Short mmCIF file of C-alpha atoms in Angstrom, two decimals:
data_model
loop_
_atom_site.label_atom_id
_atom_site.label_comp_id
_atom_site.label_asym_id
_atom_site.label_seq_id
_atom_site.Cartn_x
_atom_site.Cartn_y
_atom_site.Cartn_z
CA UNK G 21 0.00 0.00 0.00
CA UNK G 22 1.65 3.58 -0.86
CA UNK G 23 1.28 6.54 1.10
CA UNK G 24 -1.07 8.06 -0.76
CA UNK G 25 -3.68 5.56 -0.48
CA UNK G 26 -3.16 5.01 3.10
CA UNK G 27 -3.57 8.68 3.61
CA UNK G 28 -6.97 8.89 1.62
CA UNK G 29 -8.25 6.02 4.00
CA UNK G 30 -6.84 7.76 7.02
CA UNK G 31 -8.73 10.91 5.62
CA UNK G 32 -11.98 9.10 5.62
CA UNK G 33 -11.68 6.99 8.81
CA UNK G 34 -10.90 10.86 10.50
CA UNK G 35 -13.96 12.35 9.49
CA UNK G 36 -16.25 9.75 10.25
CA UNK G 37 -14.89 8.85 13.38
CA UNK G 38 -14.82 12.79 14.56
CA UNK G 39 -18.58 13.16 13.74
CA UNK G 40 -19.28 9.78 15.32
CA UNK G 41 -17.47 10.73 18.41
CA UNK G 42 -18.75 14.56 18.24
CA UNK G 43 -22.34 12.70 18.60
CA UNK G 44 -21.72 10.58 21.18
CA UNK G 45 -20.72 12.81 23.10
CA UNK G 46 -23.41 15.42 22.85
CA UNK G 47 -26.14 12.52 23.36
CA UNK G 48 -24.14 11.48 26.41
CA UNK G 49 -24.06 14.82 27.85
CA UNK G 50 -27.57 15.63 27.19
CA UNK G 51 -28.72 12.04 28.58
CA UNK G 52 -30.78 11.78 24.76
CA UNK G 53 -29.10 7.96 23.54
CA UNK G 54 -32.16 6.25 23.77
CA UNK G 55 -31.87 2.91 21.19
CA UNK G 56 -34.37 3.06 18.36
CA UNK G 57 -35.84 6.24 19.28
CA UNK G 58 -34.94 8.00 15.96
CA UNK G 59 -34.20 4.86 13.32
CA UNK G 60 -37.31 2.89 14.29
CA UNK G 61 -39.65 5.75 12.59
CA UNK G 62 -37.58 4.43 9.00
CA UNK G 63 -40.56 1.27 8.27
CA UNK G 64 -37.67 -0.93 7.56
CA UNK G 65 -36.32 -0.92 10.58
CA UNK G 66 -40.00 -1.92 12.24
CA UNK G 67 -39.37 -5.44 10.63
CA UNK G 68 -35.71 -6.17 12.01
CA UNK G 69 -36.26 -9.23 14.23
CA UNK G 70 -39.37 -7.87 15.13
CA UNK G 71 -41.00 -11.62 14.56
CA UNK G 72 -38.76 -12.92 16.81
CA UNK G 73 -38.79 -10.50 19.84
CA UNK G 74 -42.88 -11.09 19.99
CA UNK G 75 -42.64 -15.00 19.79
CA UNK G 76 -40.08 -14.82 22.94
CA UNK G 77 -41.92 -12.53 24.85
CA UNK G 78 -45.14 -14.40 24.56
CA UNK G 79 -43.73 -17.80 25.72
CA UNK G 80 -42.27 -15.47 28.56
CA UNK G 81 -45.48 -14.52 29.40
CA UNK G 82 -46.74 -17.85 29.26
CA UNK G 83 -44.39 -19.34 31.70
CA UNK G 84 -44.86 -16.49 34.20
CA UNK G 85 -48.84 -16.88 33.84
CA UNK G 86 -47.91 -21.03 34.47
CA UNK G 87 -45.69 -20.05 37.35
CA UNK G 88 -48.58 -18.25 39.22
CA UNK G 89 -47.69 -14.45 38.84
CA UNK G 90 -50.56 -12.47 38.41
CA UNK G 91 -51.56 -9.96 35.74
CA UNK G 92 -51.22 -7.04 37.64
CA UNK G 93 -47.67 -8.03 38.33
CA UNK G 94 -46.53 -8.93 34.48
CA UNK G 95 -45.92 -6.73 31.72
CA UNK G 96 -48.02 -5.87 29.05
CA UNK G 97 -47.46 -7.98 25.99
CA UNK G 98 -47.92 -4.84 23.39
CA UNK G 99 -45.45 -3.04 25.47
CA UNK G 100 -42.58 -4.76 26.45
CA UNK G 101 -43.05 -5.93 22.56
CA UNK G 102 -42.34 -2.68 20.97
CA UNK G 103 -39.91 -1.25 24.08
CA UNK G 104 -37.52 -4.12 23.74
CA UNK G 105 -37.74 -4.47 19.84
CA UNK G 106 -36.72 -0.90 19.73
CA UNK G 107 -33.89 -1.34 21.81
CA UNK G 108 -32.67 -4.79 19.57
CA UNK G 109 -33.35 -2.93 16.50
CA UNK G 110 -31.37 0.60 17.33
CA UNK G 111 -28.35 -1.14 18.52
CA UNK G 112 -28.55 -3.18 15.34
CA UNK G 113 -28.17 -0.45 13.02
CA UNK G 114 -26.09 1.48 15.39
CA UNK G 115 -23.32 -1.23 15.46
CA UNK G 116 -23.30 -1.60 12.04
CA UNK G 117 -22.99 2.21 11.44
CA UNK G 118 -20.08 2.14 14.00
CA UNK G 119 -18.28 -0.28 12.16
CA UNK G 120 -18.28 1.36 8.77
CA UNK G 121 -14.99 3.38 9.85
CA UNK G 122 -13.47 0.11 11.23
CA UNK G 123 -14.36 -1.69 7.52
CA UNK G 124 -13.20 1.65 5.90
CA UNK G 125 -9.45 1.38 7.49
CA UNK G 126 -9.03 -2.78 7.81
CA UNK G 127 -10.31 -4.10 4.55
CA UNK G 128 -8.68 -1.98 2.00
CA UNK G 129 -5.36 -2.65 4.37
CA UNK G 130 -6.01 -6.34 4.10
CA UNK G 131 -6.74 -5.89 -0.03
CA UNK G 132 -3.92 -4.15 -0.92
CA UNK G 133 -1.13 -5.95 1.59
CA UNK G 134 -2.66 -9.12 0.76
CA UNK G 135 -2.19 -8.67 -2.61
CA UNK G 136 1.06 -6.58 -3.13
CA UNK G 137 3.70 -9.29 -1.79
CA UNK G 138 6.63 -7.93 -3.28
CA UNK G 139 7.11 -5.11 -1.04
CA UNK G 140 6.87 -4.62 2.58
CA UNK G 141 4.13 -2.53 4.35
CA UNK G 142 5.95 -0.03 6.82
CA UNK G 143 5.75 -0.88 10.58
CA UNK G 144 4.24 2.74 11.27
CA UNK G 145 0.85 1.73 8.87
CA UNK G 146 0.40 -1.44 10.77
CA UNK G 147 0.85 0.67 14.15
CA UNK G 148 -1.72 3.11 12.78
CA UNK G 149 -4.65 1.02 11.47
CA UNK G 150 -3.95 -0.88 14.90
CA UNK G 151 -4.16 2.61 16.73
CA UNK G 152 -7.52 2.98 14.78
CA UNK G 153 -9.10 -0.19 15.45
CA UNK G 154 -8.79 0.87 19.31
CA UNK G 155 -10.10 4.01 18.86
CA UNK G 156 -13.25 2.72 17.14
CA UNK G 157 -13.89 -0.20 19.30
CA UNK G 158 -13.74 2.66 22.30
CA UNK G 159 -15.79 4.43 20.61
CA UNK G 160 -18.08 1.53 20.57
CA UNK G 161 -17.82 1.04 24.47
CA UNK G 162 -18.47 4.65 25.00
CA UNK G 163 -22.07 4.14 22.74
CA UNK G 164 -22.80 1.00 25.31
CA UNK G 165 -21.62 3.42 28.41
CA UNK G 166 -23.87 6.52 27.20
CA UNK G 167 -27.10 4.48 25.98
CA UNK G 168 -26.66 2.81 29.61
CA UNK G 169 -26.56 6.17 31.13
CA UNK G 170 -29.10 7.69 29.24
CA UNK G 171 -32.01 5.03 29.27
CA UNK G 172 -31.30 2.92 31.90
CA UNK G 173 -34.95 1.60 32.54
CA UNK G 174 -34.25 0.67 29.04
CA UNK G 175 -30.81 -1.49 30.18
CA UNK G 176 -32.78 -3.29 33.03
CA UNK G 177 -35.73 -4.27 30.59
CA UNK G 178 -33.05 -6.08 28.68
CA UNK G 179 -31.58 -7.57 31.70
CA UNK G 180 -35.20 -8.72 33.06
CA UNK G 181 -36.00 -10.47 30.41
CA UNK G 182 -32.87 -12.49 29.43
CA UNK G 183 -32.72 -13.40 33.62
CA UNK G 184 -36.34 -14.51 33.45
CA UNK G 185 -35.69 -16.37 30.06
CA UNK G 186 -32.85 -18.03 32.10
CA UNK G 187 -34.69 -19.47 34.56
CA UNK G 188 -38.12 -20.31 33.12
CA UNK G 189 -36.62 -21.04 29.64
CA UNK G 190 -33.62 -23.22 30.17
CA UNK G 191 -33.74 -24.61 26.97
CA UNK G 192 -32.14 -21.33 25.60
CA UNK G 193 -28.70 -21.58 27.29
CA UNK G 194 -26.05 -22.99 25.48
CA UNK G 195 -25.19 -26.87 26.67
CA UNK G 196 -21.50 -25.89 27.37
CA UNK G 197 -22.15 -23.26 29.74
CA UNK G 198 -21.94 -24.05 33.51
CA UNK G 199 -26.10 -23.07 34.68
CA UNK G 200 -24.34 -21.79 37.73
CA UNK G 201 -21.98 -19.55 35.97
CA UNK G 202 -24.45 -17.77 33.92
CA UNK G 203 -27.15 -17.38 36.33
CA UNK G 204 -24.21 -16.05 38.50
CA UNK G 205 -23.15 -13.35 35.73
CA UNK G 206 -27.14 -12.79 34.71
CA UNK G 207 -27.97 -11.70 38.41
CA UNK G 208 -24.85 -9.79 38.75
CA UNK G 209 -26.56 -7.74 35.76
CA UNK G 210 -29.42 -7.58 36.38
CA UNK G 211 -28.64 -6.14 40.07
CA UNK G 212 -26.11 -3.35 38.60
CA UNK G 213 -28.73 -2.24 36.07
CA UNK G 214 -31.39 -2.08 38.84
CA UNK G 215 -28.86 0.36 40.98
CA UNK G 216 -27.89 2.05 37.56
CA UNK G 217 -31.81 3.10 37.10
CA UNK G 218 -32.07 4.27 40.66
CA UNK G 219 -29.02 6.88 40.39
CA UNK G 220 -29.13 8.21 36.69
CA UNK G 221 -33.03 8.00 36.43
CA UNK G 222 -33.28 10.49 39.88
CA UNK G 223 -29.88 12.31 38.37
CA UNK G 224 -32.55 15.85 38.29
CA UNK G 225 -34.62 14.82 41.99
CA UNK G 226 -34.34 16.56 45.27
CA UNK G 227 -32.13 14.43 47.54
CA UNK G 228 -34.79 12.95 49.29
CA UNK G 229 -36.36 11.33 46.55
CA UNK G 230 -33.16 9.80 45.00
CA UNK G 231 -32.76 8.25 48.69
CA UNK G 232 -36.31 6.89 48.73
CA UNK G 233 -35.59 5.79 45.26
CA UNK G 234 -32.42 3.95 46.06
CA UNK G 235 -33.56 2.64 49.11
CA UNK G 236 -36.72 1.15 47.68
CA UNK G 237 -34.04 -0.22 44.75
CA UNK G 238 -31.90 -2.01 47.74
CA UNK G 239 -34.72 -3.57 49.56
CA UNK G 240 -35.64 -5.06 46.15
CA UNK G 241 -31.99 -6.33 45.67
CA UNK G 242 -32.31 -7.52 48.79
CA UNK G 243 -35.67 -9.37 48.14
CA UNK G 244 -34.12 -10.79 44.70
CA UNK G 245 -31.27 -12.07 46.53
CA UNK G 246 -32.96 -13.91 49.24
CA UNK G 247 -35.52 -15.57 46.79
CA UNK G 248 -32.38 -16.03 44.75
CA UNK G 249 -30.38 -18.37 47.58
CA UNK G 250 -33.32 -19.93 48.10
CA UNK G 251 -33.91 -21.40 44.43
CA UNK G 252 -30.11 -22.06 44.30
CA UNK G 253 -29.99 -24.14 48.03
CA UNK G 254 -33.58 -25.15 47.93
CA UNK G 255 -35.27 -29.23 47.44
CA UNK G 256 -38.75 -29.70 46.17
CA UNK G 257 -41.20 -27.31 47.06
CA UNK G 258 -39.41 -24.74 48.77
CA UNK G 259 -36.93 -24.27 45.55
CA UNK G 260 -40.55 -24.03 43.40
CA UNK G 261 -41.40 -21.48 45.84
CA UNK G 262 -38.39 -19.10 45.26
CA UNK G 263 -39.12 -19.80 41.69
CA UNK G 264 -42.08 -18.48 41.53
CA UNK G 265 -41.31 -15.71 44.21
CA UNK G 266 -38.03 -14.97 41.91
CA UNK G 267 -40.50 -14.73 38.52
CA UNK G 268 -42.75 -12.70 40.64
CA UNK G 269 -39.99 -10.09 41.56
CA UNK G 270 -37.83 -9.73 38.37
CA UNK G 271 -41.96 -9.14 36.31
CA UNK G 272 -42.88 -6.43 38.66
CA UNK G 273 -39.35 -4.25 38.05
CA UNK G 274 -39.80 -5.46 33.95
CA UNK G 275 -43.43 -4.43 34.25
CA UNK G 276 -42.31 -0.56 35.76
CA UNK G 277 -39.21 -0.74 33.48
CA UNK G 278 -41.11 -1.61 29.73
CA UNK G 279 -42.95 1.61 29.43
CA UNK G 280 -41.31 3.81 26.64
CA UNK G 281 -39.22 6.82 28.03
CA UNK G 282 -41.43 9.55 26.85
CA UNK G 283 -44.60 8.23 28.73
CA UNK G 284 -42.91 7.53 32.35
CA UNK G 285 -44.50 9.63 34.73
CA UNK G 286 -43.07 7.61 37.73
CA UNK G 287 -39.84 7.06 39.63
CA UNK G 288 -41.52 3.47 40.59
CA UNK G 289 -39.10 0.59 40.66
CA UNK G 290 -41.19 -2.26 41.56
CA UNK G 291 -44.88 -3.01 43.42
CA UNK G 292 -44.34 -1.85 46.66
CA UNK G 293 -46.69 -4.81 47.58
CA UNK G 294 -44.08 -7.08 46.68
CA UNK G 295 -41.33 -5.83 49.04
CA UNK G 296 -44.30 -5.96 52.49
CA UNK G 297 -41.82 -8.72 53.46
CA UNK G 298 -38.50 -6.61 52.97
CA UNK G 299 -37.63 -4.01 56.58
CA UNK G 300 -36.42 -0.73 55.14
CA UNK G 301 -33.12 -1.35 57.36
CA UNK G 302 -31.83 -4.59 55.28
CA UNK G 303 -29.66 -3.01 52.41
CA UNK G 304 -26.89 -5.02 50.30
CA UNK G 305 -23.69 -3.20 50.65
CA UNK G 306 -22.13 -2.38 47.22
CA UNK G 307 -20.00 -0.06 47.17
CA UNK G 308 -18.51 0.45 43.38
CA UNK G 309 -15.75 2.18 42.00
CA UNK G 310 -16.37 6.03 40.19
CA UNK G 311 -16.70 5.88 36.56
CA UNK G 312 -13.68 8.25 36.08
CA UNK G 313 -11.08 5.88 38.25
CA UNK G 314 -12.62 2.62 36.32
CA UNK G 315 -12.08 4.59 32.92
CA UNK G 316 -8.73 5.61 34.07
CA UNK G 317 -7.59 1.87 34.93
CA UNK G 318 -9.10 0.65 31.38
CA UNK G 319 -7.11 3.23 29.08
CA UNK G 320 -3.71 2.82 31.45
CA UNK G 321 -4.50 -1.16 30.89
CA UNK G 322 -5.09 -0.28 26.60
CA UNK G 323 -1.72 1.64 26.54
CA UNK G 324 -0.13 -0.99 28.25
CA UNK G 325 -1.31 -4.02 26.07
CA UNK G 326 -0.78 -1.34 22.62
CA UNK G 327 3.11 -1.08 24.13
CA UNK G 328 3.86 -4.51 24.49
CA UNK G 329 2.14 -5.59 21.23
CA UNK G 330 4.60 -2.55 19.60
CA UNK G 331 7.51 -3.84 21.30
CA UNK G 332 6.93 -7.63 19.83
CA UNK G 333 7.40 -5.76 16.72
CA UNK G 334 10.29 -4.36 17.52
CA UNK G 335 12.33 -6.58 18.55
CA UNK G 336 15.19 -8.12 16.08
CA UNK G 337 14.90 -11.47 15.82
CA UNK G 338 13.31 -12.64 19.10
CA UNK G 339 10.64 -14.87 18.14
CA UNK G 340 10.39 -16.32 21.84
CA UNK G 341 10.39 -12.68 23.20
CA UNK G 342 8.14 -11.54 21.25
CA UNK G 343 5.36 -14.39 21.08
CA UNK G 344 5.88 -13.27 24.86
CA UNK G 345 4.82 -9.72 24.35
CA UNK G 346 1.95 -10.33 22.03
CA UNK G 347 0.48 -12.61 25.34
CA UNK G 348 1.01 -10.59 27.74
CA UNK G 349 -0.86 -7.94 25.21
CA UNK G 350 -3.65 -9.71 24.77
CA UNK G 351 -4.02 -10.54 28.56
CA UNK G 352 -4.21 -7.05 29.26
CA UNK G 353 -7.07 -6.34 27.05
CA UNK G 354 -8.58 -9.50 28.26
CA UNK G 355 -8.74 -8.13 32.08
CA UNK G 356 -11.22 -5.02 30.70
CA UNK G 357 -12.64 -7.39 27.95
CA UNK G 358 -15.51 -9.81 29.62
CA UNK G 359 -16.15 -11.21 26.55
CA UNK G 360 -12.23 -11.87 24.90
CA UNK G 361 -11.49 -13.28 28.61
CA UNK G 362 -14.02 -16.34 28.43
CA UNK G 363 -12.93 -16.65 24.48
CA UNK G 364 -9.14 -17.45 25.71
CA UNK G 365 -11.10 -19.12 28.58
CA UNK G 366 -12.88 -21.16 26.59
CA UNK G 367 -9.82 -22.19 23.84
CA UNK G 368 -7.94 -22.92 27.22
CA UNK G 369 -10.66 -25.91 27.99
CA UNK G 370 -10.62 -27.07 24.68
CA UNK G 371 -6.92 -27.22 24.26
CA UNK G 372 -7.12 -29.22 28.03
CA UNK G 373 -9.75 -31.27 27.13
CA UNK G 374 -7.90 -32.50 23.16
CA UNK G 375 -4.73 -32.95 25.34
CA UNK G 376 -6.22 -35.79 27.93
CA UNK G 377 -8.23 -37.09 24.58
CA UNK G 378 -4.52 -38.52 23.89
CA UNK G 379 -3.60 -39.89 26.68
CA UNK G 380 -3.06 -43.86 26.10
CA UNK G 381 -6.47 -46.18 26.89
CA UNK G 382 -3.97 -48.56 28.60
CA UNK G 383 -3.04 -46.84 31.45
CA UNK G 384 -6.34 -47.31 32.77
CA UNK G 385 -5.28 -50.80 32.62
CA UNK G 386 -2.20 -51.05 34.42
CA UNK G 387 -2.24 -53.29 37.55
CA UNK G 388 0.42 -51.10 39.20
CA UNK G 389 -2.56 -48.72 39.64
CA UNK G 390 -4.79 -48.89 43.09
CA UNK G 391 -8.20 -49.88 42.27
CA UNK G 392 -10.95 -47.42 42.46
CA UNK G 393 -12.84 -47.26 45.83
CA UNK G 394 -15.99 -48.85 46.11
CA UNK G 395 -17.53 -47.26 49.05
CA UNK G 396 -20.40 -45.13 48.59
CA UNK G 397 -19.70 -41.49 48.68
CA UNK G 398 -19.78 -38.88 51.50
CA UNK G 399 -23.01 -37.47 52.94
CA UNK G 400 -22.09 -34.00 51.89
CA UNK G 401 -22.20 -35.30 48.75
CA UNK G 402 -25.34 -37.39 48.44
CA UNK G 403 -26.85 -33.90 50.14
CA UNK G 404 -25.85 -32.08 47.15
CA UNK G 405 -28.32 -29.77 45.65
CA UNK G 406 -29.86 -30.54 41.81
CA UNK G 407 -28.79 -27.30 40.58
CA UNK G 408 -25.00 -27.86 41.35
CA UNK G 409 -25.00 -30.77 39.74
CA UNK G 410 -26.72 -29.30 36.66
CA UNK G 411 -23.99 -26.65 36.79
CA UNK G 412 -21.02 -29.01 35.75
CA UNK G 413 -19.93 -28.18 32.06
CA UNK G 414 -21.47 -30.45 28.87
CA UNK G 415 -19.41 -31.07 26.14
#
């Protein structure tokens, strides 16, 4: 690739990437990224997915009807409908209008350096589409951070539904994920978006109502987590009873949290009927980091892993050295990246699991080896609950 035509797709990754970042910014400060609110008025946007967002919710519905919650406490079908399709289908088109810049610098990169083999691409043009990648992807994470901040009612209806979907739709979760795991990460979620609507939806309040707000928020968390131990420790009838009391919970906060943003006329969280049972005193202590240190921590952790990928490219010759580097790289984006840490998570089962696949059939055999017990197995083991052994990874 010459010069020239790495500077015309510099030129155009620059402008689009200013105006992109000139409007998140200004929806972010003005608290106005609300998913789908301007794209879904296009009619072909009304059709993206839209078949499959109503078939989910109404065999959501269904199993919360089935489980016993009334209809005062579940959502309304037309609602949650057209509030969570317009969330699916603005951060549809929004990702793919982020990536346009991304496409704009990689793939005419690839083309041309893919195809020219006779001379070598400069280190500095491999530094700089790398440089741009990063700033796109941030850009991307910044979209996430201000829709989140912006509509979060519209963050827990999201979370709501794929938590209830977890545990009255099992069928949906992939057979090599641990059920504990997921559930674990789903709660987790679902509790930090509950805490996230408490504090940016009473951002504008008097400070009494954001307390009553976030108190009323904590007594539910509290509530969810109770019912929550209870369906992960509990036999028979008392584990169908958090169930349901779970369901009944998690539908109340989706059923205050559906409504679209421009008809709210409430701070409610959730029923207050369904927190009778919850004292005002019990609270769960979470105490999170500001924004600005955790933003802080991610871009020192970025310029760390962009450094040490440099350096493997820098040094003459060291092929060891510098296989080093790019790992140590790539772990550092993996402690800010959920999702790249449980990909290298992942490939580090399967390489585990294709190494014992080799291991000889006939040492299974050998009569060196002590025979395998035959006494039954410990009481704290026969007391096991079903759900932990459910939780053991397929596959």
């Amino acid at each position: 690739m010459t010069g020239t035509q790495f500077e015309n797709i510099a030129f155009l990754w620059g402008w689009w990437t200013f105006f992109e970042a000139v409007w998140i910014a200004v929806l972010w400060w003005t608290r106005t990224r609300v998913l789908g609110d301007g794209v879904y008025r296009l009619p072909g946007v009304r059709r993206i997915r839209r078949g499959a967002c109503e078939r989910r919710v109404k065999a959501l519905l269904n199993k919360l009807e089935q489980r016993g919650v009334r209809a005062e406490y579940r959502p309304d079908q037309k609602q949650l409908i057209d509030r969570w399709h317009r969330i699916v289908a603005g951060r549809c088109v929004s990702v793919v209008l982020q990536a346009v810049p991304l496409l704009i610098t990689v793939l005419p990169y690839w083309w041309t350096t893919s195809l020219d083999r006779t001379t070598d691409t400069p280190f500095w043009m491999f530094a700089a589409v790398a440089g741009f990648g990063t700033v796109s992807l941030t850009l991307m994470a910044a979209d996430v951070r201000a829709t989140a901040v912006s509509d979060a009612a519209g963050v827990v209806t999201v979370e709501a539904i794929g938590f209830l979907e977890l545990l009255l739709v099992p069928a949906r979760r992939r057979a090599q994920d641990s059920a504990l795991d997921v559930h674990g990460r789903q709660f987790g979620r679902l509790c930090n978006a509950l805490r996230a609507q408490a504090r940016h939806g009473t951002r504008t309040m008097p400070p009494t109502t954001r307390d009553r707000v976030r108190a009323t928020t904590e007594r539910l968390i509290v509530a969810l987590d109770d019912a929550n131990e209870r369906y992960l420790l509990g036999e028979g009838a008392d584990r169908e009873g958090a169930l349901r009391d779970l369901a009944r919970l998690v539908a109340g906060a989706l059923r205050q949290s559906c409504p679209p943003r421009a008809v709210r006329d409430s701070l409610m969280i959730v029923d207050p009927r369904l927190l009778a049972a919850v004292s005002e005193s019990d609270q769960v202590g979470a105490a999170a980091e500001p924004l600005r240190t955790r933003m802080l921590a991610a871009v020192g952790r970025l310029a760390v892993a962009a450094g040490l990928v440099t350096g493997a490219f820098l040094v003459p010759g060291g092929e060891a050295v510098s296989g080093l580097l790019v790992a140590a790289g790539v772990s550092s984006v993996a402690a800010i990246w959920p999702h790249l840490r449980e990909a290298l998570h992942r490939g580090g089962l399967l390489v585990g699991d294709s190494s014992t696949a080799w291991e000889p059939d006939s040492a299974a055999e050998d009569p060196r080896r002590p025979a395998p017990s035959t006494s039954a197995c410990c009481p704290h083991c026969s007391n096991r609950s079903s759900v932990t052994t459910e939780s053991r990874t397929v596959g």
